């Protein structure tokens, strides 16, 4: 019985990091590494250090997700689903302790690999997350800053982590030119991901981009970001992000044909999954670990809580 309780507790703590949302972090790191190293497709034999440091950086994002849940407890209750912290499955004190451990570990660990730049990137990731989640900054509740913060975290910091691990410097114009298409790609997905939460955010006084502009206008902005991403990709001759933009575009158009929850969710869920499939073409390990995380997440919520997550169709029990 004690072993069962230990497993349940450990699994609860693991999933408050929202590992499903770490898959895009790995994907953007892969994009950055690919652009910097100009490696061939289907690359398995990366140096172990690249995998380890990529995982360490992603832990900083896991800490950010916990901080964000702590800040959004009331909003998460109104938006439904099964938020592990807001529902009391994991106590706020325990969640805060886990977030602090992950944050410190992600900042300190790169120093043992003599990579202080990655410590800086992890630190910036955490600071960005705190600005996003907590007052007085509270970027998650302010129009434009909400999705721009996410885009910076993925399109600049995560991409920059891969770029640095690929052997290139970050303080160059070349880095920004290569990062901008991914920045706008993430902007599109970030805007779209807030559309299902408009009512809950509005009730809590969160003036997100979707709340201020409305669902249709926000979606149009997301499409514009997707088009900018594709155009920049064409200019700098980046076939990967160009493909990501093109394969996501039909799901964004679907919204104008049939404005329902399924159409809204498909933009960033199916579109995002296809983008991560592109990252998996570059580095198949992402597909393996991504599928493992997906299966473990589905089993955890099905067995432990009796709900279906992840799911394309919005569900009142969805996390």
PDB file of C-alpha atoms in Angstrom:
ATOM      1  CA  UNK A   1       0.000   0.000   0.000  1.00  0.00           C
ATOM      2  CA  UNK A   2       2.844   2.367   0.845  1.00  0.00           C
ATOM      3  CA  UNK A   3       4.512   1.675  -2.504  1.00  0.00           C
ATOM      4  CA  UNK A   4       1.252   2.431  -4.311  1.00  0.00           C
ATOM      5  CA  UNK A   5       0.884   5.721  -2.443  1.00  0.00           C
ATOM      6  CA  UNK A   6       4.492   6.599  -3.226  1.00  0.00           C
ATOM      7  CA  UNK A   7       3.963   5.946  -6.926  1.00  0.00           C
ATOM      8  CA  UNK A   8       0.779   8.045  -6.909  1.00  0.00           C
ATOM      9  CA  UNK A   9       2.521  10.926  -5.144  1.00  0.00           C
ATOM     10  CA  UNK A  10       5.513  10.817  -7.465  1.00  0.00           C
ATOM     11  CA  UNK A  11       3.280  10.722 -10.551  1.00  0.00           C
ATOM     12  CA  UNK A  12       1.259  13.701  -9.272  1.00  0.00           C
ATOM     13  CA  UNK A  13       4.445  15.711  -8.779  1.00  0.00           C
ATOM     14  CA  UNK A  14       5.772  14.699 -12.185  1.00  0.00           C
ATOM     15  CA  UNK A  15       2.632  15.750 -14.030  1.00  0.00           C
ATOM     16  CA  UNK A  16       2.270  19.170 -12.387  1.00  0.00           C
ATOM     17  CA  UNK A  17       5.258  20.043 -14.613  1.00  0.00           C
ATOM     18  CA  UNK A  18       2.882  19.414 -17.539  1.00  0.00           C
ATOM     19  CA  UNK A  19       5.343  17.258 -19.503  1.00  0.00           C
ATOM     20  CA  UNK A  20       3.106  17.325 -22.593  1.00  0.00           C
ATOM     21  CA  UNK A  21       3.961  21.008 -22.892  1.00  0.00           C
ATOM     22  CA  UNK A  22       7.666  20.241 -22.677  1.00  0.00           C
ATOM     23  CA  UNK A  23       7.531  18.460 -26.030  1.00  0.00           C
ATOM     24  CA  UNK A  24       7.340  21.798 -27.920  1.00  0.00           C
ATOM     25  CA  UNK A  25      10.321  22.991 -25.883  1.00  0.00           C
ATOM     26  CA  UNK A  26      12.335  20.038 -27.159  1.00  0.00           C
ATOM     27  CA  UNK A  27      11.037  20.724 -30.655  1.00  0.00           C
ATOM     28  CA  UNK A  28      12.175  24.353 -30.661  1.00  0.00           C
ATOM     29  CA  UNK A  29      15.555  23.332 -29.235  1.00  0.00           C
ATOM     30  CA  UNK A  30      15.824  20.866 -32.122  1.00  0.00           C
ATOM     31  CA  UNK A  31      14.940  23.596 -34.625  1.00  0.00           C
ATOM     32  CA  UNK A  32      17.658  25.832 -33.203  1.00  0.00           C
ATOM     33  CA  UNK A  33      20.234  23.048 -33.218  1.00  0.00           C
ATOM     34  CA  UNK A  34      19.369  22.145 -36.800  1.00  0.00           C
ATOM     35  CA  UNK A  35      19.739  25.698 -38.058  1.00  0.00           C
ATOM     36  CA  UNK A  36      23.015  26.236 -36.213  1.00  0.00           C
ATOM     37  CA  UNK A  37      24.721  22.947 -36.964  1.00  0.00           C
ATOM     38  CA  UNK A  38      23.239  22.410 -40.438  1.00  0.00           C
ATOM     39  CA  UNK A  39      23.102  18.735 -39.616  1.00  0.00           C
ATOM     40  CA  UNK A  40      21.516  16.125 -41.856  1.00  0.00           C
ATOM     41  CA  UNK A  41      17.976  14.869 -41.436  1.00  0.00           C
ATOM     42  CA  UNK A  42      17.188  11.865 -39.240  1.00  0.00           C
ATOM     43  CA  UNK A  43      19.991  12.545 -36.818  1.00  0.00           C
ATOM     44  CA  UNK A  44      20.195  10.037 -33.943  1.00  0.00           C
ATOM     45  CA  UNK A  45      23.802  10.218 -32.864  1.00  0.00           C
ATOM     46  CA  UNK A  46      23.913  13.614 -31.157  1.00  0.00           C
ATOM     47  CA  UNK A  47      26.481  14.038 -28.377  1.00  0.00           C
ATOM     48  CA  UNK A  48      24.978  12.942 -25.018  1.00  0.00           C
ATOM     49  CA  UNK A  49      25.763  16.416 -23.685  1.00  0.00           C
ATOM     50  CA  UNK A  50      23.242  17.909 -26.119  1.00  0.00           C
ATOM     51  CA  UNK A  51      20.451  15.663 -24.835  1.00  0.00           C
ATOM     52  CA  UNK A  52      21.348  16.267 -21.191  1.00  0.00           C
ATOM     53  CA  UNK A  53      21.582  20.045 -21.462  1.00  0.00           C
ATOM     54  CA  UNK A  54      18.379  20.197 -23.518  1.00  0.00           C
ATOM     55  CA  UNK A  55      16.576  18.292 -20.779  1.00  0.00           C
ATOM     56  CA  UNK A  56      18.059  20.540 -18.093  1.00  0.00           C
ATOM     57  CA  UNK A  57      16.840  23.669 -19.889  1.00  0.00           C
ATOM     58  CA  UNK A  58      13.376  22.159 -20.286  1.00  0.00           C
ATOM     59  CA  UNK A  59      13.225  21.737 -16.496  1.00  0.00           C
ATOM     60  CA  UNK A  60      13.274  25.526 -16.183  1.00  0.00           C
ATOM     61  CA  UNK A  61      10.136  25.583 -18.322  1.00  0.00           C
ATOM     62  CA  UNK A  62       8.625  22.862 -16.138  1.00  0.00           C
ATOM     63  CA  UNK A  63       9.207  25.143 -13.134  1.00  0.00           C
ATOM     64  CA  UNK A  64       7.521  27.984 -15.012  1.00  0.00           C
ATOM     65  CA  UNK A  65       4.453  25.826 -15.683  1.00  0.00           C
ATOM     66  CA  UNK A  66       4.134  25.137 -11.961  1.00  0.00           C
ATOM     67  CA  UNK A  67       4.499  28.835 -11.107  1.00  0.00           C
ATOM     68  CA  UNK A  68       1.854  29.641 -13.695  1.00  0.00           C
ATOM     69  CA  UNK A  69      -0.583  27.139 -12.205  1.00  0.00           C
ATOM     70  CA  UNK A  70       0.000  28.591  -8.740  1.00  0.00           C
ATOM     71  CA  UNK A  71      -0.779  32.064 -10.055  1.00  0.00           C
ATOM     72  CA  UNK A  72      -3.834  30.897 -12.045  1.00  0.00           C
ATOM     73  CA  UNK A  73      -5.616  28.763  -9.468  1.00  0.00           C
ATOM     74  CA  UNK A  74      -8.911  30.688  -9.576  1.00  0.00           C
ATOM     75  CA  UNK A  75      -8.855  30.972 -13.365  1.00  0.00           C
ATOM     76  CA  UNK A  76      -8.133  27.245 -13.721  1.00  0.00           C
ATOM     77  CA  UNK A  77     -11.134  26.468 -11.524  1.00  0.00           C
ATOM     78  CA  UNK A  78     -13.426  28.510 -13.769  1.00  0.00           C
ATOM     79  CA  UNK A  79     -11.961  27.134 -16.998  1.00  0.00           C
ATOM     80  CA  UNK A  80     -12.763  23.584 -15.898  1.00  0.00           C
ATOM     81  CA  UNK A  81     -10.660  20.521 -16.535  1.00  0.00           C
ATOM     82  CA  UNK A  82      -8.588  18.802 -13.889  1.00  0.00           C
ATOM     83  CA  UNK A  83      -5.803  21.199 -12.892  1.00  0.00           C
ATOM     84  CA  UNK A  84      -3.782  19.250 -10.357  1.00  0.00           C
ATOM     85  CA  UNK A  85      -2.928  22.210  -8.148  1.00  0.00           C
ATOM     86  CA  UNK A  86      -6.199  24.141  -8.376  1.00  0.00           C
ATOM     87  CA  UNK A  87      -8.179  20.977  -7.624  1.00  0.00           C
ATOM     88  CA  UNK A  88      -6.092  20.305  -4.516  1.00  0.00           C
ATOM     89  CA  UNK A  89      -4.576  17.046  -5.747  1.00  0.00           C
ATOM     90  CA  UNK A  90      -1.152  18.608  -5.141  1.00  0.00           C
ATOM     91  CA  UNK A  91      -0.890  21.183  -2.345  1.00  0.00           C
ATOM     92  CA  UNK A  92       0.299  24.670  -3.169  1.00  0.00           C
ATOM     93  CA  UNK A  93       3.186  24.379  -0.712  1.00  0.00           C
ATOM     94  CA  UNK A  94       4.394  21.132  -2.280  1.00  0.00           C
ATOM     95  CA  UNK A  95       4.035  22.548  -5.790  1.00  0.00           C
ATOM     96  CA  UNK A  96       6.023  25.660  -4.856  1.00  0.00           C
ATOM     97  CA  UNK A  97       8.807  23.509  -3.390  1.00  0.00           C
ATOM     98  CA  UNK A  98       8.986  21.429  -6.579  1.00  0.00           C
ATOM     99  CA  UNK A  99       9.091  24.548  -8.749  1.00  0.00           C
ATOM    100  CA  UNK A 100      11.947  26.017  -6.725  1.00  0.00           C
ATOM    101  CA  UNK A 101      13.929  22.763  -6.890  1.00  0.00           C
ATOM    102  CA  UNK A 102      13.529  22.588 -10.674  1.00  0.00           C
ATOM    103  CA  UNK A 103      14.387  26.265 -11.081  1.00  0.00           C
ATOM    104  CA  UNK A 104      17.588  26.050  -9.027  1.00  0.00           C
ATOM    105  CA  UNK A 105      18.638  22.778 -10.651  1.00  0.00           C
ATOM    106  CA  UNK A 106      18.152  24.134 -14.184  1.00  0.00           C
ATOM    107  CA  UNK A 107      20.264  27.209 -13.416  1.00  0.00           C
ATOM    108  CA  UNK A 108      23.057  25.542 -11.457  1.00  0.00           C
ATOM    109  CA  UNK A 109      23.492  22.284 -13.389  1.00  0.00           C
ATOM    110  CA  UNK A 110      24.904  23.781 -16.630  1.00  0.00           C
ATOM    111  CA  UNK A 111      27.773  25.213 -14.599  1.00  0.00           C
ATOM    112  CA  UNK A 112      29.008  21.671 -13.971  1.00  0.00           C
ATOM    113  CA  UNK A 113      29.250  21.293 -17.757  1.00  0.00           C
ATOM    114  CA  UNK A 114      31.102  24.617 -18.000  1.00  0.00           C
ATOM    115  CA  UNK A 115      28.162  26.129 -19.901  1.00  0.00           C
ATOM    116  CA  UNK A 116      27.237  29.360 -18.070  1.00  0.00           C
ATOM    117  CA  UNK A 117      25.352  30.619 -21.140  1.00  0.00           C
ATOM    118  CA  UNK A 118      22.785  27.854 -20.627  1.00  0.00           C
ATOM    119  CA  UNK A 119      22.470  28.875 -16.983  1.00  0.00           C
ATOM    120  CA  UNK A 120      21.633  32.373 -18.213  1.00  0.00           C
ATOM    121  CA  UNK A 121      19.057  31.011 -20.662  1.00  0.00           C
ATOM    122  CA  UNK A 122      17.421  28.934 -17.899  1.00  0.00           C
ATOM    123  CA  UNK A 123      17.414  31.984 -15.606  1.00  0.00           C
ATOM    124  CA  UNK A 124      15.802  34.122 -18.313  1.00  0.00           C
ATOM    125  CA  UNK A 125      13.221  31.395 -18.890  1.00  0.00           C
ATOM    126  CA  UNK A 126      12.235  31.443 -15.227  1.00  0.00           C
ATOM    127  CA  UNK A 127      12.202  35.241 -14.977  1.00  0.00           C
ATOM    128  CA  UNK A 128      10.071  35.435 -18.117  1.00  0.00           C
ATOM    129  CA  UNK A 129       7.675  32.910 -16.594  1.00  0.00           C
ATOM    130  CA  UNK A 130       7.414  34.880 -13.358  1.00  0.00           C
ATOM    131  CA  UNK A 131       6.716  38.094 -15.268  1.00  0.00           C
ATOM    132  CA  UNK A 132       4.100  36.200 -17.261  1.00  0.00           C
ATOM    133  CA  UNK A 133       2.339  34.735 -14.242  1.00  0.00           C
ATOM    134  CA  UNK A 134       2.495  37.127 -11.295  1.00  0.00           C
ATOM    135  CA  UNK A 135       1.546  40.704 -10.501  1.00  0.00           C
ATOM    136  CA  UNK A 136       2.528  43.473 -10.843  1.00  0.00           C
ATOM    137  CA  UNK A 137       3.727  42.383 -14.289  1.00  0.00           C
ATOM    138  CA  UNK A 138       1.111  39.691 -14.997  1.00  0.00           C
ATOM    139  CA  UNK A 139       1.810  39.479 -18.731  1.00  0.00           C
ATOM    140  CA  UNK A 140      -0.600  36.539 -19.061  1.00  0.00           C
ATOM    141  CA  UNK A 141      -3.457  38.953 -18.356  1.00  0.00           C
ATOM    142  CA  UNK A 142      -2.375  41.722 -20.707  1.00  0.00           C
ATOM    143  CA  UNK A 143      -3.097  41.944 -24.434  1.00  0.00           C
ATOM    144  CA  UNK A 144      -0.201  41.225 -26.788  1.00  0.00           C
ATOM    145  CA  UNK A 145       2.226  40.684 -23.923  1.00  0.00           C
ATOM    146  CA  UNK A 146       0.542  37.342 -23.247  1.00  0.00           C
ATOM    147  CA  UNK A 147       1.476  35.707 -26.543  1.00  0.00           C
ATOM    148  CA  UNK A 148       4.689  37.712 -27.052  1.00  0.00           C
ATOM    149  CA  UNK A 149       6.028  36.333 -23.769  1.00  0.00           C
ATOM    150  CA  UNK A 150       5.312  32.771 -24.866  1.00  0.00           C
ATOM    151  CA  UNK A 151       6.885  33.459 -28.242  1.00  0.00           C
ATOM    152  CA  UNK A 152      10.003  34.814 -26.566  1.00  0.00           C
ATOM    153  CA  UNK A 153      10.245  31.737 -24.339  1.00  0.00           C
ATOM    154  CA  UNK A 154       9.979  29.256 -27.182  1.00  0.00           C
ATOM    155  CA  UNK A 155      11.100  31.149 -30.277  1.00  0.00           C
ATOM    156  CA  UNK A 156      14.059  32.910 -28.669  1.00  0.00           C
ATOM    157  CA  UNK A 157      15.114  31.100 -25.483  1.00  0.00           C
ATOM    158  CA  UNK A 158      14.363  27.461 -26.414  1.00  0.00           C
ATOM    159  CA  UNK A 159      15.451  28.021 -30.027  1.00  0.00           C
ATOM    160  CA  UNK A 160      18.501  29.856 -28.683  1.00  0.00           C
ATOM    161  CA  UNK A 161      19.378  26.885 -26.490  1.00  0.00           C
ATOM    162  CA  UNK A 162      19.487  24.644 -29.554  1.00  0.00           C
ATOM    163  CA  UNK A 163      21.339  27.279 -31.538  1.00  0.00           C
ATOM    164  CA  UNK A 164      24.024  27.519 -28.846  1.00  0.00           C
ATOM    165  CA  UNK A 165      24.290  23.750 -28.481  1.00  0.00           C
ATOM    166  CA  UNK A 166      24.692  23.626 -32.267  1.00  0.00           C
ATOM    167  CA  UNK A 167      27.879  25.657 -31.961  1.00  0.00           C
ATOM    168  CA  UNK A 168      26.744  29.202 -32.803  1.00  0.00           C
ATOM    169  CA  UNK A 169      26.826  32.411 -30.771  1.00  0.00           C
ATOM    170  CA  UNK A 170      23.676  34.109 -29.528  1.00  0.00           C
ATOM    171  CA  UNK A 171      24.814  37.744 -29.674  1.00  0.00           C
ATOM    172  CA  UNK A 172      24.603  37.984 -33.456  1.00  0.00           C
ATOM    173  CA  UNK A 173      22.170  39.316 -36.038  1.00  0.00           C
ATOM    174  CA  UNK A 174      22.311  35.917 -37.713  1.00  0.00           C
ATOM    175  CA  UNK A 175      20.760  34.324 -34.632  1.00  0.00           C
ATOM    176  CA  UNK A 176      17.837  36.765 -34.645  1.00  0.00           C
ATOM    177  CA  UNK A 177      17.252  36.335 -38.372  1.00  0.00           C
ATOM    178  CA  UNK A 178      17.024  32.577 -37.919  1.00  0.00           C
ATOM    179  CA  UNK A 179      14.921  32.802 -34.751  1.00  0.00           C
ATOM    180  CA  UNK A 180      12.252  35.253 -35.964  1.00  0.00           C
ATOM    181  CA  UNK A 181      10.311  32.765 -38.152  1.00  0.00           C
ATOM    182  CA  UNK A 182      10.010  30.456 -35.148  1.00  0.00           C
ATOM    183  CA  UNK A 183       9.051  33.390 -32.941  1.00  0.00           C
ATOM    184  CA  UNK A 184       6.091  34.157 -35.203  1.00  0.00           C
ATOM    185  CA  UNK A 185       5.233  30.478 -35.579  1.00  0.00           C
ATOM    186  CA  UNK A 186       4.924  30.273 -31.805  1.00  0.00           C
ATOM    187  CA  UNK A 187       2.948  33.531 -31.740  1.00  0.00           C
ATOM    188  CA  UNK A 188       0.283  31.934 -33.916  1.00  0.00           C
ATOM    189  CA  UNK A 189       0.019  28.879 -31.698  1.00  0.00           C
ATOM    190  CA  UNK A 190       0.076  30.902 -28.490  1.00  0.00           C
ATOM    191  CA  UNK A 191      -2.767  33.177 -29.581  1.00  0.00           C
ATOM    192  CA  UNK A 192      -4.842  30.195 -30.691  1.00  0.00           C
ATOM    193  CA  UNK A 193      -4.318  28.347 -27.405  1.00  0.00           C
ATOM    194  CA  UNK A 194      -5.980  31.171 -25.429  1.00  0.00           C
ATOM    195  CA  UNK A 195      -9.198  31.188 -27.468  1.00  0.00           C
ATOM    196  CA  UNK A 196     -10.923  28.321 -25.591  1.00  0.00           C
ATOM    197  CA  UNK A 197     -10.309  30.106 -22.260  1.00  0.00           C
ATOM    198  CA  UNK A 198     -11.910  33.434 -23.118  1.00  0.00           C
ATOM    199  CA  UNK A 199     -14.892  33.114 -20.783  1.00  0.00           C
ATOM    200  CA  UNK A 200     -12.858  31.980 -17.782  1.00  0.00           C
ATOM    201  CA  UNK A 201     -10.220  34.634 -18.373  1.00  0.00           C
ATOM    202  CA  UNK A 202     -12.876  37.330 -18.755  1.00  0.00           C
ATOM    203  CA  UNK A 203     -14.524  36.290 -15.495  1.00  0.00           C
ATOM    204  CA  UNK A 204     -11.204  36.663 -13.676  1.00  0.00           C
ATOM    205  CA  UNK A 205     -10.444  40.033 -15.218  1.00  0.00           C
ATOM    206  CA  UNK A 206      -7.602  38.748 -17.410  1.00  0.00           C
ATOM    207  CA  UNK A 207      -7.428  41.042 -20.419  1.00  0.00           C
ATOM    208  CA  UNK A 208      -5.753  38.575 -22.735  1.00  0.00           C
ATOM    209  CA  UNK A 209      -5.418  39.285 -26.428  1.00  0.00           C
ATOM    210  CA  UNK A 210      -8.394  37.000 -27.096  1.00  0.00           C
ATOM    211  CA  UNK A 211     -10.543  38.779 -24.484  1.00  0.00           C
ATOM    212  CA  UNK A 212      -9.686  42.274 -25.737  1.00  0.00           C
ATOM    213  CA  UNK A 213      -9.829  41.645 -29.483  1.00  0.00           C
ATOM    214  CA  UNK A 214     -12.434  38.904 -29.524  1.00  0.00           C
ATOM    215  CA  UNK A 215     -12.162  35.385 -30.863  1.00  0.00           C
ATOM    216  CA  UNK A 216     -12.383  36.149 -34.595  1.00  0.00           C
ATOM    217  CA  UNK A 217      -9.977  39.097 -34.571  1.00  0.00           C
ATOM    218  CA  UNK A 218      -7.502  37.178 -32.426  1.00  0.00           C
ATOM    219  CA  UNK A 219      -7.665  34.229 -34.765  1.00  0.00           C
ATOM    220  CA  UNK A 220      -7.024  36.541 -37.715  1.00  0.00           C
ATOM    221  CA  UNK A 221      -3.953  37.865 -35.898  1.00  0.00           C
ATOM    222  CA  UNK A 222      -2.783  34.282 -35.399  1.00  0.00           C
ATOM    223  CA  UNK A 223      -3.082  33.623 -39.136  1.00  0.00           C
ATOM    224  CA  UNK A 224      -1.150  36.820 -39.841  1.00  0.00           C
ATOM    225  CA  UNK A 225       1.657  35.605 -37.557  1.00  0.00           C
ATOM    226  CA  UNK A 226       1.652  32.267 -39.351  1.00  0.00           C
ATOM    227  CA  UNK A 227       1.950  34.011 -42.709  1.00  0.00           C
ATOM    228  CA  UNK A 228       4.802  36.212 -41.437  1.00  0.00           C
ATOM    229  CA  UNK A 229       6.581  33.093 -40.211  1.00  0.00           C
ATOM    230  CA  UNK A 230       6.257  31.474 -43.622  1.00  0.00           C
ATOM    231  CA  UNK A 231       7.371  34.614 -45.454  1.00  0.00           C
ATOM    232  CA  UNK A 232      10.460  35.032 -43.265  1.00  0.00           C
ATOM    233  CA  UNK A 233      11.234  31.340 -43.681  1.00  0.00           C
ATOM    234  CA  UNK A 234      11.152  31.773 -47.443  1.00  0.00           C
ATOM    235  CA  UNK A 235      13.480  34.791 -47.259  1.00  0.00           C
ATOM    236  CA  UNK A 236      16.118  33.062 -45.114  1.00  0.00           C
ATOM    237  CA  UNK A 237      15.623  29.758 -46.936  1.00  0.00           C
ATOM    238  CA  UNK A 238      14.565  27.701 -43.930  1.00  0.00           C
ATOM    239  CA  UNK A 239      12.538  24.776 -45.347  1.00  0.00           C
ATOM    240  CA  UNK A 240      11.672  23.402 -41.902  1.00  0.00           C
ATOM    241  CA  UNK A 241       9.765  26.351 -40.468  1.00  0.00           C
ATOM    242  CA  UNK A 242       8.278  27.023 -43.923  1.00  0.00           C
ATOM    243  CA  UNK A 243       6.865  23.501 -43.894  1.00  0.00           C
ATOM    244  CA  UNK A 244       5.581  24.009 -40.345  1.00  0.00           C
ATOM    245  CA  UNK A 245       3.712  27.125 -41.456  1.00  0.00           C
ATOM    246  CA  UNK A 246       2.245  25.498 -44.562  1.00  0.00           C
ATOM    247  CA  UNK A 247       0.975  22.331 -42.897  1.00  0.00           C
ATOM    248  CA  UNK A 248      -0.599  24.307 -40.049  1.00  0.00           C
ATOM    249  CA  UNK A 249      -2.358  26.798 -42.335  1.00  0.00           C
ATOM    250  CA  UNK A 250      -5.333  24.603 -43.379  1.00  0.00           C
ATOM    251  CA  UNK A 251      -6.336  24.086 -39.745  1.00  0.00           C
ATOM    252  CA  UNK A 252      -6.358  27.837 -39.202  1.00  0.00           C
ATOM    253  CA  UNK A 253      -8.580  28.301 -42.260  1.00  0.00           C
ATOM    254  CA  UNK A 254     -10.955  25.668 -40.889  1.00  0.00           C
ATOM    255  CA  UNK A 255     -11.952  28.134 -38.179  1.00  0.00           C
ATOM    256  CA  UNK A 256     -13.592  30.436 -40.754  1.00  0.00           C
ATOM    257  CA  UNK A 257     -15.537  27.555 -42.242  1.00  0.00           C
ATOM    258  CA  UNK A 258     -16.857  26.181 -38.997  1.00  0.00           C
ATOM    259  CA  UNK A 259     -16.347  28.204 -35.836  1.00  0.00           C
ATOM    260  CA  UNK A 260     -16.694  25.549 -33.182  1.00  0.00           C
ATOM    261  CA  UNK A 261     -14.521  24.255 -30.376  1.00  0.00           C
ATOM    262  CA  UNK A 262     -13.088  21.465 -32.507  1.00  0.00           C
ATOM    263  CA  UNK A 263     -11.906  23.972 -35.126  1.00  0.00           C
ATOM    264  CA  UNK A 264     -10.351  26.185 -32.453  1.00  0.00           C
ATOM    265  CA  UNK A 265      -8.578  23.314 -30.742  1.00  0.00           C
ATOM    266  CA  UNK A 266      -7.288  21.831 -33.989  1.00  0.00           C
ATOM    267  CA  UNK A 267      -5.244  24.957 -34.805  1.00  0.00           C
ATOM    268  CA  UNK A 268      -2.728  24.596 -32.010  1.00  0.00           C
ATOM    269  CA  UNK A 269      -3.208  20.925 -31.148  1.00  0.00           C
ATOM    270  CA  UNK A 270      -3.108  19.313 -34.601  1.00  0.00           C
ATOM    271  CA  UNK A 271      -1.039  22.139 -36.070  1.00  0.00           C
ATOM    272  CA  UNK A 272       1.352  21.988 -33.134  1.00  0.00           C
ATOM    273  CA  UNK A 273       1.604  18.200 -33.323  1.00  0.00           C
ATOM    274  CA  UNK A 274       2.500  18.397 -37.014  1.00  0.00           C
ATOM    275  CA  UNK A 275       5.203  20.955 -36.247  1.00  0.00           C
ATOM    276  CA  UNK A 276       6.641  18.622 -33.621  1.00  0.00           C
ATOM    277  CA  UNK A 277       6.515  15.837 -36.216  1.00  0.00           C
ATOM    278  CA  UNK A 278       8.749  18.054 -38.361  1.00  0.00           C
ATOM    279  CA  UNK A 279      11.150  18.335 -35.418  1.00  0.00           C
ATOM    280  CA  UNK A 280      10.991  14.555 -35.158  1.00  0.00           C
ATOM    281  CA  UNK A 281      12.047  14.251 -38.779  1.00  0.00           C
ATOM    282  CA  UNK A 282      15.164  16.184 -37.842  1.00  0.00           C
ATOM    283  CA  UNK A 283      15.773  14.241 -34.664  1.00  0.00           C
ATOM    284  CA  UNK A 284      13.753  11.002 -34.309  1.00  0.00           C
ATOM    285  CA  UNK A 285      14.472  10.874 -30.571  1.00  0.00           C
ATOM    286  CA  UNK A 286      11.872  13.638 -30.181  1.00  0.00           C
ATOM    287  CA  UNK A 287       9.196  11.396 -31.693  1.00  0.00           C
ATOM    288  CA  UNK A 288      10.183   8.546 -29.361  1.00  0.00           C
ATOM    289  CA  UNK A 289      10.219  10.638 -26.186  1.00  0.00           C
ATOM    290  CA  UNK A 290       7.213  12.675 -27.291  1.00  0.00           C
ATOM    291  CA  UNK A 291       5.146   9.535 -27.852  1.00  0.00           C
ATOM    292  CA  UNK A 292       6.315   8.138 -24.518  1.00  0.00           C
ATOM    293  CA  UNK A 293       5.234  11.309 -22.716  1.00  0.00           C
ATOM    294  CA  UNK A 294       1.885  11.245 -24.539  1.00  0.00           C
ATOM    295  CA  UNK A 295       1.190   7.636 -23.549  1.00  0.00           C
ATOM    296  CA  UNK A 296       2.283   8.139 -19.940  1.00  0.00           C
ATOM    297  CA  UNK A 297       0.157  11.290 -19.651  1.00  0.00           C
ATOM    298  CA  UNK A 298      -2.911   9.565 -21.067  1.00  0.00           C
ATOM    299  CA  UNK A 299      -2.435   6.546 -18.778  1.00  0.00           C
ATOM    300  CA  UNK A 300      -1.883   8.752 -15.732  1.00  0.00           C
ATOM    301  CA  UNK A 301      -5.075  10.770 -16.167  1.00  0.00           C
ATOM    302  CA  UNK A 302      -7.113   7.722 -17.205  1.00  0.00           C
ATOM    303  CA  UNK A 303      -5.936   5.406 -14.412  1.00  0.00           C
ATOM    304  CA  UNK A 304      -5.342   7.909 -11.626  1.00  0.00           C
ATOM    305  CA  UNK A 305      -8.238  10.311 -12.267  1.00  0.00           C
ATOM    306  CA  UNK A 306     -10.563   8.545 -14.712  1.00  0.00           C
ATOM    307  CA  UNK A 307     -10.495  11.286 -17.363  1.00  0.00           C
ATOM    308  CA  UNK A 308      -9.283  11.519 -20.949  1.00  0.00           C
ATOM    309  CA  UNK A 309      -6.306  13.800 -21.391  1.00  0.00           C
ATOM    310  CA  UNK A 310      -4.757  14.697 -23.815  1.00  0.00           C
ATOM    311  CA  UNK A 311      -7.792  15.063 -26.035  1.00  0.00           C
ATOM    312  CA  UNK A 312      -8.552  17.092 -29.139  1.00  0.00           C
ATOM    313  CA  UNK A 313     -12.173  17.612 -28.151  1.00  0.00           C
ATOM    314  CA  UNK A 314     -12.586  20.075 -25.255  1.00  0.00           C
ATOM    315  CA  UNK A 315     -13.857  18.307 -22.204  1.00  0.00           C
ATOM    316  CA  UNK A 316     -14.966  19.731 -18.901  1.00  0.00           C
ATOM    317  CA  UNK A 317     -12.602  17.330 -17.220  1.00  0.00           C
ATOM    318  CA  UNK A 318      -9.619  18.095 -19.382  1.00  0.00           C
ATOM    319  CA  UNK A 319      -6.526  19.401 -17.624  1.00  0.00           C
TER     320      UNK A 319
END
